[in-house]
Tab-separated table of C-alpha atoms and ligand atoms in Angstrom:
chain	number	residue	atom	x	y	z
A	1	MET	CA	-4.670	17.157	-6.264
A	2	ARG	CA	-2.337	14.489	-4.894
A	3	SER	CA	1.197	14.310	-6.082
A	4	LEU	CA	2.431	10.752	-6.578
A	5	ALA	CA	5.879	9.375	-7.360
A	6	ILE	CA	5.720	6.340	-9.606
A	7	ILE	CA	8.622	3.890	-9.629
A	8	PRO	CA	7.692	0.999	-11.948
A	9	GLY	CA	11.097	-0.727	-11.510
A	10	ASP	CA	11.998	-4.063	-13.087
A	11	GLY	CA	10.456	-7.219	-14.544
A	12	ILE	CA	6.716	-7.352	-13.910
A	13	GLY	CA	6.939	-4.138	-11.833
A	14	PRO	CA	6.153	-1.856	-14.811
A	15	GLU	CA	3.436	-4.279	-16.003
A	16	VAL	CA	1.466	-4.227	-12.759
A	17	ILE	CA	2.084	-0.560	-11.956
A	18	ALA	CA	0.656	0.424	-15.362
A	19	GLU	CA	-2.547	-1.371	-14.322
A	20	GLY	CA	-2.602	0.441	-10.993
A	21	ILE	CA	-2.320	3.776	-12.779
A	22	ARG	CA	-5.187	2.880	-15.108
A	23	VAL	CA	-7.333	2.085	-12.093
A	24	LEU	CA	-6.370	5.304	-10.289
A	25	GLU	CA	-7.246	7.239	-13.450
A	26	ALA	CA	-10.623	5.497	-13.620
A	27	ILE	CA	-11.261	6.334	-9.964
A	28	SER	CA	-10.312	9.966	-10.539
A	29	GLU	CA	-12.954	10.137	-13.291
A	30	ILE	CA	-15.746	9.048	-10.971
A	31	SER	CA	-14.765	10.562	-7.622
A	32	SER	CA	-13.152	13.562	-5.985
A	33	PHE	CA	-9.732	11.888	-6.005
A	34	SER	CA	-7.279	13.479	-8.427
A	35	PHE	CA	-3.561	13.046	-8.844
A	36	GLU	CA	-0.517	13.994	-10.817
A	37	ALA	CA	2.157	11.388	-11.407
A	38	GLU	CA	5.882	11.867	-11.763
A	39	TYR	CA	7.745	8.821	-13.055
A	40	PHE	CA	11.201	7.846	-11.833
A	41	GLU	CA	13.489	5.676	-13.904
A	42	ILE	CA	14.910	3.919	-10.857
A	43	GLY	CA	15.792	0.270	-11.536
A	44	SER	CA	18.105	-2.212	-13.171
A	45	GLU	CA	18.118	-0.836	-16.722
A	46	ARG	CA	19.559	2.481	-15.649
A	47	TYR	CA	21.897	0.798	-13.182
A	48	LEU	CA	23.280	-1.450	-15.917
A	49	ARG	CA	23.679	1.551	-18.211
A	50	ASN	CA	25.463	3.922	-15.868
A	51	GLY	CA	25.750	2.451	-12.368
A	52	ILE	CA	23.226	4.861	-10.824
A	53	LEU	CA	20.855	3.538	-8.144
A	54	ILE	CA	19.124	6.646	-6.729
A	55	THR	CA	20.457	10.183	-6.994
A	56	ASP	CA	20.297	12.854	-4.274
A	57	GLU	CA	17.967	14.873	-6.505
A	58	GLU	CA	15.643	11.889	-6.725
A	59	TYR	CA	15.644	11.391	-2.954
A	60	ASP	CA	14.812	15.031	-2.601
A	61	ALA	CA	11.986	14.909	-5.160
A	62	LEU	CA	10.582	11.670	-3.698
A	63	SER	CA	10.551	13.083	-0.181
A	64	LYS	CA	8.231	15.890	-1.303
A	65	LYS	CA	5.525	13.629	-2.747
A	66	ASP	CA	2.281	12.700	-1.029
A	67	ALA	CA	3.102	9.029	-1.612
A	68	ILE	CA	5.303	6.695	-3.639
A	69	TYR	CA	3.827	3.891	-5.754
A	70	PHE	CA	6.476	1.255	-6.342
A	71	GLY	CA	6.485	-1.873	-8.546
A	72	ALA	CA	9.418	-4.179	-7.880
A	73	ILE	CA	13.158	-4.323	-8.415
A	74	GLY	CA	15.483	-7.219	-9.088
A	75	ASP	CA	17.223	-8.435	-12.202
A	76	PRO	CA	19.028	-11.721	-12.846
A	77	ARG	CA	21.809	-9.757	-14.596
A	78	VAL	CA	22.681	-7.921	-11.371
A	79	ARG	CA	24.344	-9.550	-8.354
A	80	PRO	CA	21.769	-10.155	-5.567
A	81	GLY	CA	21.675	-7.353	-3.028
A	82	ILE	CA	22.824	-4.450	-5.173
A	83	LEU	CA	19.405	-3.276	-6.352
A	84	GLU	CA	17.537	-4.631	-3.343
A	85	LYS	CA	19.752	-2.858	-0.815
A	86	GLY	CA	20.679	0.084	-3.010
A	87	ILE	CA	17.124	0.968	-3.996
A	88	LEU	CA	14.328	-0.614	-1.989
A	89	LEU	CA	15.935	-0.966	1.439
A	90	ALA	CA	17.678	2.365	0.934
A	91	MET	CA	14.344	4.137	0.436
A	92	ARG	CA	12.685	2.393	3.386
A	93	ALA	CA	15.589	3.465	5.611
A	94	ARG	CA	16.046	6.973	4.169
A	95	PHE	CA	12.357	7.809	4.435
A	96	ASP	CA	12.222	6.046	7.814
A	97	GLN	CA	9.198	3.993	6.767
A	98	TYR	CA	9.329	2.005	9.959
A	99	ILE	CA	6.112	0.036	9.558
A	100	ASN	CA	5.506	-2.335	6.693
A	101	LEU	CA	1.784	-3.060	6.814
A	102	ARG	CA	0.972	-6.321	5.026
A	103	PRO	CA	-2.627	-7.481	5.217
A	104	VAL	CA	-3.049	-11.229	4.787
A	105	ARG	CA	-6.565	-12.305	3.991
A	106	SER	CA	-8.499	-15.312	2.752
A	107	TRP	CA	-9.121	-13.625	-0.570
A	108	HIS	CA	-9.416	-16.585	-2.770
A	109	PRO	CA	-10.628	-20.187	-2.399
A	110	TYR	CA	-7.467	-21.628	-4.012
A	111	VAL	CA	-5.704	-21.902	-0.676
A	112	PRO	CA	-3.302	-24.703	0.208
A	113	LEU	CA	-5.088	-25.413	3.474
A	114	LYS	CA	-6.869	-28.613	4.418
A	115	LYS	CA	-9.827	-26.617	5.537
A	116	HIS	CA	-11.196	-23.265	4.467
A	117	PHE	CA	-10.801	-20.540	7.066
A	118	ASP	CA	-11.928	-16.955	6.916
A	119	PHE	CA	-8.925	-15.051	8.141
A	120	ASN	CA	-7.721	-11.498	8.263
A	121	MET	CA	-4.220	-11.196	9.653
A	122	HIS	CA	-2.739	-7.726	9.890
A	123	PHE	CA	1.011	-8.109	9.684
A	124	LEU	CA	2.994	-5.134	10.915
A	125	ARG	CA	6.518	-5.847	9.853
A	126	GLU	CA	9.181	-3.621	11.382
A	127	ASN	CA	10.909	-2.160	8.377
A	128	THR	CA	14.158	-0.449	9.365
A	129	GLU	CA	16.079	-2.658	11.817
A	130	ASP	CA	16.837	-6.294	12.672
A	131	PHE	CA	18.980	-8.183	10.161
A	132	TYR	CA	18.153	-5.491	7.604
A	133	ILE	CA	20.199	-2.849	9.400
A	134	GLY	CA	22.949	-3.178	6.802
A	135	ALA	CA	25.843	-3.949	9.146
A	136	GLY	CA	27.968	-6.721	7.799
A	137	GLY	CA	31.311	-7.675	6.421
A	138	ASN	CA	33.536	-10.443	5.183
A	139	LEU	CA	36.634	-11.673	6.912
A	140	THR	CA	38.936	-12.973	4.250
A	141	PRO	CA	41.676	-13.653	4.970
A	142	GLY	CA	43.123	-13.241	8.452
A	143	ALA	CA	41.811	-10.011	9.886
A	144	MET	CA	39.402	-7.221	9.254
A	145	GLU	CA	38.391	-3.968	10.785
A	146	GLN	CA	35.409	-2.101	9.474
A	147	ASP	CA	33.763	1.050	10.774
A	148	MET	CA	30.246	1.830	9.754
A	149	THR	CA	27.576	4.341	10.569
A	150	ILE	CA	23.916	3.481	10.617
A	151	ARG	CA	21.523	6.381	10.254
A	152	ARG	CA	17.841	6.211	10.930
A	153	GLY	CA	15.368	9.011	11.609
A	154	LEU	CA	15.679	8.200	15.305
A	155	TYR	CA	19.374	7.750	15.844
A	156	ARG	CA	22.843	7.414	14.529
A	157	LEU	CA	24.796	4.324	15.508
A	158	ASP	CA	28.542	4.081	14.991
A	159	LEU	CA	29.540	0.482	14.832
A	160	SER	CA	32.916	-1.061	14.351
A	161	LEU	CA	33.464	-4.619	13.448
A	162	LYS	CA	36.833	-6.091	14.264
A	163	ALA	CA	37.704	-9.722	13.713
A	164	LYS	CA	40.776	-11.907	13.536
A	165	ALA	CA	41.102	-15.530	12.483
A	166	GLU	CA	43.441	-18.006	10.866
A	167	PRO	CA	44.304	-16.843	7.343
A	168	GLU	CA	42.809	-19.959	5.765
A	169	ASP	CA	39.399	-19.337	7.321
A	170	GLU	CA	36.710	-17.176	5.835
A	171	PHE	CA	33.683	-15.622	7.534
A	172	GLY	CA	30.683	-13.534	6.582
A	173	PHE	CA	28.817	-11.407	9.104
A	174	GLU	CA	25.429	-9.810	9.020
A	175	ILE	CA	24.618	-8.210	12.343
A	176	GLY	CA	21.080	-7.834	13.635
A	177	VAL	CA	20.306	-4.634	15.506
A	178	LEU	CA	17.233	-3.488	17.408
A	179	SER	CA	17.155	-0.193	19.280
A	180	ARG	CA	14.964	0.708	22.253
A	181	LYS	CA	13.707	3.744	20.344
A	182	GLY	CA	12.976	1.642	17.275
A	183	VAL	CA	11.123	-1.016	19.251
A	184	GLU	CA	9.198	1.564	21.259
A	185	ARG	CA	7.761	3.253	18.197
A	186	PHE	CA	7.030	-0.126	16.625
A	187	ALA	CA	5.215	-1.325	19.762
A	188	GLU	CA	3.278	1.932	20.066
A	189	TYR	CA	2.184	1.719	16.447
A	190	ALA	CA	1.173	-1.943	16.754
A	191	ILE	CA	-0.811	-1.381	19.955
A	192	GLU	CA	-2.613	1.676	18.553
A	193	TYR	CA	-3.305	-0.276	15.382
A	194	ALA	CA	-4.775	-3.226	17.305
A	195	ILE	CA	-7.004	-0.937	19.358
A	196	ALA	CA	-8.160	0.942	16.245
A	197	HIS	CA	-9.053	-2.351	14.558
A	198	GLY	CA	-10.889	-3.845	17.535
A	199	HIS	CA	-8.273	-6.528	18.241
A	200	HIS	CA	-7.893	-7.302	21.916
A	201	ARG	CA	-4.295	-8.441	21.681
A	202	VAL	CA	-1.074	-8.084	19.746
A	203	THR	CA	0.849	-11.167	18.687
A	204	LEU	CA	4.601	-10.584	18.679
A	205	VAL	CA	6.602	-13.048	16.603
A	206	ASP	CA	10.284	-13.585	17.340
A	207	LYS	CA	13.027	-16.037	18.137
A	208	ALA	CA	13.705	-14.843	21.673
A	209	ASN	CA	14.834	-18.335	22.587
A	210	VAL	CA	17.813	-18.098	20.236
A	211	CYS	CA	18.480	-14.361	19.893
A	212	PRO	CA	17.578	-13.091	23.387
A	213	SER	CA	19.714	-9.956	23.213
A	214	MET	CA	17.532	-8.532	20.473
A	215	TYR	CA	14.211	-10.240	20.838
A	216	GLY	CA	14.283	-10.482	24.620
A	217	MET	CA	14.650	-6.719	24.786
A	218	GLN	CA	11.853	-6.407	22.231
A	219	ARG	CA	9.501	-8.530	24.396
A	220	THR	CA	10.239	-6.421	27.466
A	221	ILE	CA	9.462	-3.198	25.622
A	222	PHE	CA	6.277	-4.527	24.006
A	223	GLN	CA	5.067	-5.785	27.394
A	224	GLU	CA	5.742	-2.372	29.017
A	225	LYS	CA	3.821	-0.583	26.280
A	226	ALA	CA	0.983	-3.121	26.293
A	227	ASP	CA	0.608	-2.848	30.088
A	228	ASP	CA	0.384	0.943	29.728
A	229	LYS	CA	-2.487	0.582	27.286
A	230	GLY	CA	-4.156	-2.398	28.951
A	231	ILE	CA	-3.869	-4.651	25.919
A	232	GLU	CA	-2.899	-8.309	25.946
A	233	MET	CA	0.357	-9.546	24.442
A	234	GLU	CA	0.799	-12.969	22.872
A	235	TYR	CA	4.303	-14.224	22.112
A	236	MET	CA	4.962	-16.689	19.334
A	237	TYR	CA	8.246	-18.154	18.143
A	238	VAL	CA	8.528	-17.754	14.411
A	239	ASP	CA	8.832	-21.475	13.675
A	240	ALA	CA	5.629	-22.216	15.569
A	241	MET	CA	4.022	-19.191	13.935
A	242	ALA	CA	4.705	-20.559	10.452
A	243	MET	CA	2.895	-23.725	11.478
A	244	ALA	CA	0.056	-21.862	13.225
A	245	MET	CA	-0.602	-19.790	10.109
A	246	LEU	CA	-1.493	-23.018	8.321
A	247	ILE	CA	-3.738	-24.567	10.951
A	248	ARG	CA	-5.366	-21.572	12.667
A	249	PRO	CA	-4.871	-18.388	10.630
A	250	HIS	CA	-8.274	-17.133	11.792
A	251	THR	CA	-7.067	-16.822	15.387
A	252	PHE	CA	-4.704	-13.932	14.637
A	253	GLY	CA	-5.443	-10.222	14.298
A	254	THR	CA	-2.629	-7.713	14.752
A	255	ILE	CA	0.747	-9.414	14.328
A	256	ALA	CA	3.958	-7.528	15.019
A	257	VAL	CA	7.001	-9.139	13.502
A	258	PRO	CA	10.618	-8.104	13.096
A	259	ASN	CA	11.932	-7.383	9.651
A	260	LEU	CA	13.419	-10.654	8.421
A	261	PHE	CA	10.774	-13.004	9.813
A	262	GLY	CA	8.122	-10.588	8.557
A	263	ASP	CA	9.504	-10.845	5.050
A	264	ILE	CA	9.238	-14.619	5.113
A	265	LEU	CA	5.885	-14.988	6.869
A	266	THR	CA	4.146	-12.542	4.550
A	267	ASP	CA	5.109	-14.464	1.396
A	268	LEU	CA	3.570	-17.478	3.126
A	269	GLY	CA	0.595	-15.284	3.967
A	270	ALA	CA	0.204	-14.072	0.389
A	271	GLN	CA	0.091	-17.682	-0.768
A	272	LEU	CA	-2.547	-18.458	1.877
A	273	GLY	CA	-4.545	-15.663	0.289
A	274	GLY	CA	-4.372	-17.331	-3.114
A	275	GLY	CA	-0.879	-16.571	-4.430
A	276	LEU	CA	2.117	-14.306	-4.274
A	277	GLY	CA	0.351	-12.023	-6.731
A	278	MET	CA	-2.177	-11.195	-3.973
A	279	GLY	CA	0.001	-9.595	-1.305
A	280	ALA	CA	0.117	-5.820	-1.030
A	281	SER	CA	1.991	-3.621	1.383
A	282	GLY	CA	2.458	-0.105	2.659
A	283	ASN	CA	5.819	1.118	3.918
A	284	ILE	CA	4.548	3.644	6.407
A	285	ASN	CA	6.175	6.642	7.968
A	286	PRO	CA	3.336	8.329	9.867
A	287	ASN	CA	5.227	11.641	9.727
A	288	GLY	CA	6.816	11.439	6.301
A	289	VAL	CA	6.428	9.997	2.847
A	290	SER	CA	5.029	6.460	2.653
A	291	MET	CA	5.484	3.943	-0.159
A	292	PHE	CA	2.986	1.384	-1.454
A	293	GLU	CA	3.993	-1.752	-3.323
A	294	PRO	CA	3.149	-5.374	-3.994
A	295	ILE	CA	5.127	-7.701	-1.740
A	296	HIS	CA	6.188	-9.845	-4.674
A	297	GLY	CA	9.342	-9.225	-6.669
A	298	SER	CA	10.137	-8.633	-10.309
A	299	ALA	CA	9.218	-12.253	-11.234
A	300	PRO	CA	11.695	-12.578	-14.122
A	301	ASP	CA	10.240	-16.012	-14.938
A	302	ILE	CA	6.952	-14.496	-16.134
A	303	ALA	CA	7.986	-10.942	-17.091
A	304	GLY	CA	6.881	-9.691	-20.495
A	305	GLN	CA	4.249	-12.410	-20.959
A	306	GLY	CA	1.103	-10.607	-19.798
A	307	LYS	CA	0.634	-13.225	-17.069
A	308	ALA	CA	1.385	-11.195	-13.971
A	309	ASN	CA	-1.476	-10.981	-11.509
A	310	PRO	CA	-2.129	-7.244	-10.993
A	311	PHE	CA	-4.140	-7.814	-7.804
A	312	ALA	CA	-1.290	-6.980	-5.395
A	313	ALA	CA	-0.466	-3.765	-7.233
A	314	LEU	CA	-4.148	-2.796	-7.279
A	315	MET	CA	-4.512	-3.552	-3.570
A	316	ALA	CA	-1.390	-1.479	-2.941
A	317	ALA	CA	-3.142	1.377	-4.775
A	318	LYS	CA	-6.145	0.784	-2.521
A	319	MET	CA	-3.937	1.035	0.568
A	320	MET	CA	-2.434	4.231	-0.833
A	321	LEU	CA	-5.919	5.717	-1.310
A	322	ASP	CA	-6.751	4.864	2.298
A	323	HIS	CA	-3.506	6.411	3.479
A	324	LEU	CA	-4.172	9.605	1.522
A	325	GLY	CA	-7.585	9.931	3.163
A	326	TYR	CA	-9.798	8.596	0.344
A	327	ALA	CA	-11.565	5.872	2.318
A	328	GLY	CA	-14.636	5.798	0.061
A	329	GLU	CA	-12.557	5.407	-3.080
A	330	ALA	CA	-10.457	2.722	-1.401
A	331	GLU	CA	-13.587	0.810	-0.469
A	332	MET	CA	-14.925	1.099	-4.013
A	333	LEU	CA	-11.718	-0.374	-5.377
A	334	GLU	CA	-11.697	-3.188	-2.853
A	335	SER	CA	-15.287	-4.106	-3.765
A	336	ALA	CA	-14.412	-4.157	-7.466
A	337	LEU	CA	-11.454	-6.435	-6.736
A	338	THR	CA	-13.640	-8.739	-4.658
A	339	VAL	CA	-16.121	-9.078	-7.537
A	340	SER	CA	-13.295	-9.917	-9.941
A	341	LEU	CA	-12.257	-12.776	-7.638
A	342	GLN	CA	-15.840	-13.971	-7.150
A	343	GLN	CA	-16.381	-14.095	-10.900
A	344	ASN	CA	-12.986	-15.662	-11.517
A	345	ALA	CA	-11.878	-12.705	-13.619
A	346	THR	CA	-8.276	-13.569	-12.761
A	347	THR	CA	-4.886	-14.488	-14.177
A	348	PRO	CA	-3.736	-18.139	-14.541
A	349	ASP	CA	-2.008	-18.233	-11.117
A	350	LEU	CA	-5.511	-18.042	-9.590
A	351	GLY	CA	-7.018	-20.474	-12.061
A	352	GLY	CA	-8.433	-17.794	-14.368
A	353	SER	CA	-7.719	-17.263	-18.030
A	354	LEU	CA	-7.322	-13.486	-18.267
A	355	ARG	CA	-4.233	-11.541	-19.134
A	356	THR	CA	-2.905	-8.861	-16.784
A	357	SER	CA	-4.626	-5.968	-18.548
A	358	GLU	CA	-7.895	-7.881	-18.929
A	359	VAL	CA	-8.175	-8.243	-15.157
A	360	THR	CA	-7.872	-4.464	-14.923
A	361	ASP	CA	-10.449	-4.007	-17.694
A	362	PHE	CA	-12.845	-6.052	-15.577
A	363	VAL	CA	-12.051	-4.121	-12.392
A	364	ILE	CA	-12.554	-0.791	-14.177
A	365	GLN	CA	-15.886	-2.001	-15.534
A	366	GLN	CA	-16.961	-2.828	-11.975
A	367	LEU	CA	-15.847	0.599	-10.800
A	368	ARG	CA	-17.972	2.280	-13.452
A	369	HIS	CA	-21.036	0.236	-12.486
B	401	LIG	P1	9.185	-13.070	-6.955
B	401	LIG	O1	8.212	-12.563	-5.960
B	401	LIG	O2	9.606	-12.134	-8.005
B	401	LIG	O3	8.591	-14.389	-7.634
B	401	LIG	C1	8.372	-15.610	-6.941
B	401	LIG	C2	7.386	-16.486	-7.730
B	401	LIG	O4	6.083	-15.918	-7.655
B	401	LIG	C3	7.733	-16.576	-9.209
B	401	LIG	O5	7.463	-17.854	-9.665
B	401	LIG	C4	6.796	-15.564	-9.847
B	401	LIG	O6	6.464	-15.860	-11.183
B	401	LIG	C5	5.577	-15.622	-8.937
B	401	LIG	N1	4.913	-14.318	-8.897
B	401	LIG	C6	5.354	-13.190	-8.271
B	401	LIG	N2	4.519	-12.177	-8.470
B	401	LIG	C7	3.534	-12.641	-9.246
B	401	LIG	C8	2.365	-12.045	-9.814
B	401	LIG	N3	2.070	-10.759	-9.616
B	401	LIG	N4	1.572	-12.824	-10.574
B	401	LIG	C9	1.851	-14.111	-10.783
B	401	LIG	N5	2.935	-14.726	-10.278
B	401	LIG	C10	3.773	-14.005	-9.516
B	401	LIG	O7	10.444	-13.573	-6.117
B	401	LIG	P2	11.886	-14.097	-6.623
B	401	LIG	O8	11.728	-14.850	-7.897
B	401	LIG	O9	12.470	-14.748	-5.467
B	401	LIG	O10	12.702	-12.772	-6.903
B	401	LIG	C11	12.867	-12.170	-8.198
B	401	LIG	C12	13.595	-10.853	-8.018
B	401	LIG	O11	12.758	-9.902	-7.353
B	401	LIG	C13	14.860	-10.942	-7.176
B	401	LIG	O12	15.806	-10.088	-7.763
B	401	LIG	C14	14.436	-10.416	-5.830
B	401	LIG	O13	15.500	-9.870	-5.084
B	401	LIG	C15	13.452	-9.368	-6.222
B	401	LIG	N6	12.432	-9.033	-5.206
B	401	LIG	C16	12.020	-7.748	-5.172
B	401	LIG	C17	10.988	-7.385	-4.345
B	401	LIG	C18	10.528	-5.976	-4.351
B	401	LIG	O14	10.916	-5.200	-5.179
B	401	LIG	N7	9.669	-5.595	-3.425
B	401	LIG	C19	10.350	-8.355	-3.561
B	401	LIG	C20	10.786	-9.673	-3.637
B	401	LIG	C21	11.821	-10.019	-4.476
B	402	LIG	C1	10.022	-7.571	0.105
B	402	LIG	C2	11.307	-7.984	-0.559
B	402	LIG	C3	12.468	-7.151	-0.025
B	402	LIG	C4	12.595	-7.437	1.461
B	402	LIG	C5	13.820	-7.396	-0.730
B	402	LIG	C6	13.703	-7.340	-2.214
B	402	LIG	C7	14.846	-6.431	-0.251
B	402	LIG	O1	11.521	-9.341	-0.396
B	402	LIG	O2	9.627	-6.403	-0.034
B	402	LIG	O3	9.385	-8.407	0.724
B	402	LIG	O4	13.278	-8.383	1.861
B	402	LIG	O5	12.011	-6.690	2.234
B	403	LIG	MN1	9.855	-10.401	0.481
């Protein structure tokens, strides 16, 4: 019996997570997989009611689960950053989920490419550092001094930010940080991943030509680790990578990318796979609790209308099954999803005419076949 934490969240989060749970229930009826679910009311509604983001008791309970299944957070009534940093980024950092695995595949023919390519890009987005480290401040007016402590599973970094300017000037800072320890474990994971998946090289995406202090160090460490393992490294600047994803997506296998660029490139990737409703992800801590979620957000523009594509949430459930050691069940689910795409049993964003729950009905029917 697997013990899952369910965090439906905001907007379309609860709509797509409900579909994922239906599918997991269907799988548990026809296989050896079984689970118990504990729901957590983490999200904007509770925050707006009483200002609570995540309590210590919740962190404690979440840390004891076999996995977390997460929908999305984000609410137009809440200032940007509060829920995103206070809930999602807080969990990724607290549970030290340092790899964000985001498969990008040619799932669906509705791709915005001139030519159809079969591609399967394995994005490994570093998930705890870079411009997501949470070190920033505002200088307004005159002078500021701010001490902050950054805690990760690997280290504690005390940082102080001191700045002085003319009183009429105003500045905002967001500091990017990479650590040797953080890059080493990222590189090791990426290289092992490439080898395990039969890829003969790792592509590292960065902007070492503009931010050499961070990304130059990252290149050096990746190259050291790659030389140790006898695997080839390929270096791509992120601007060129965005272009290359459109003209030669099939030439990439394992792609390691720092946090911020990884966020951006994987939305592009999801769209290459048919739409934002297609992208799934796993926030992985190989030694702790991992969290599976669609890469899309709460999509307030379509929430409550039964239009949300559940594919990403269902693929996230598939990744969770794989992670929990149910490879056969994961494969079954992936095949059912593939049939739903082949038969155009999809939501309007993919050109289909089904509602969210009808896509799941179809997938469950396939599973029972
Ligand atoms: P979004 O991903 O929510 O939506 C972008 C566009 O894609 C919208 O037009 C939306 O309708 C469409 N879309 C997204 N998922 C879809 C699906 N499953 N089916 C069909 N269409 C889908 O991004 P946004 O609008 O920039 O952000 C909305 C909120 O979500 C913000 O508060 C943002 O911070 C938050 N957000 C949260 C997460 C997360 O929880 N992981 C991720 C991204 C954004
Ligand atoms: C994602 C989201 C998050 C991110 C936001 C909501 C904090 O865009 O999961 O891709 O930037 O990582
Ligand atoms: Mn994103």
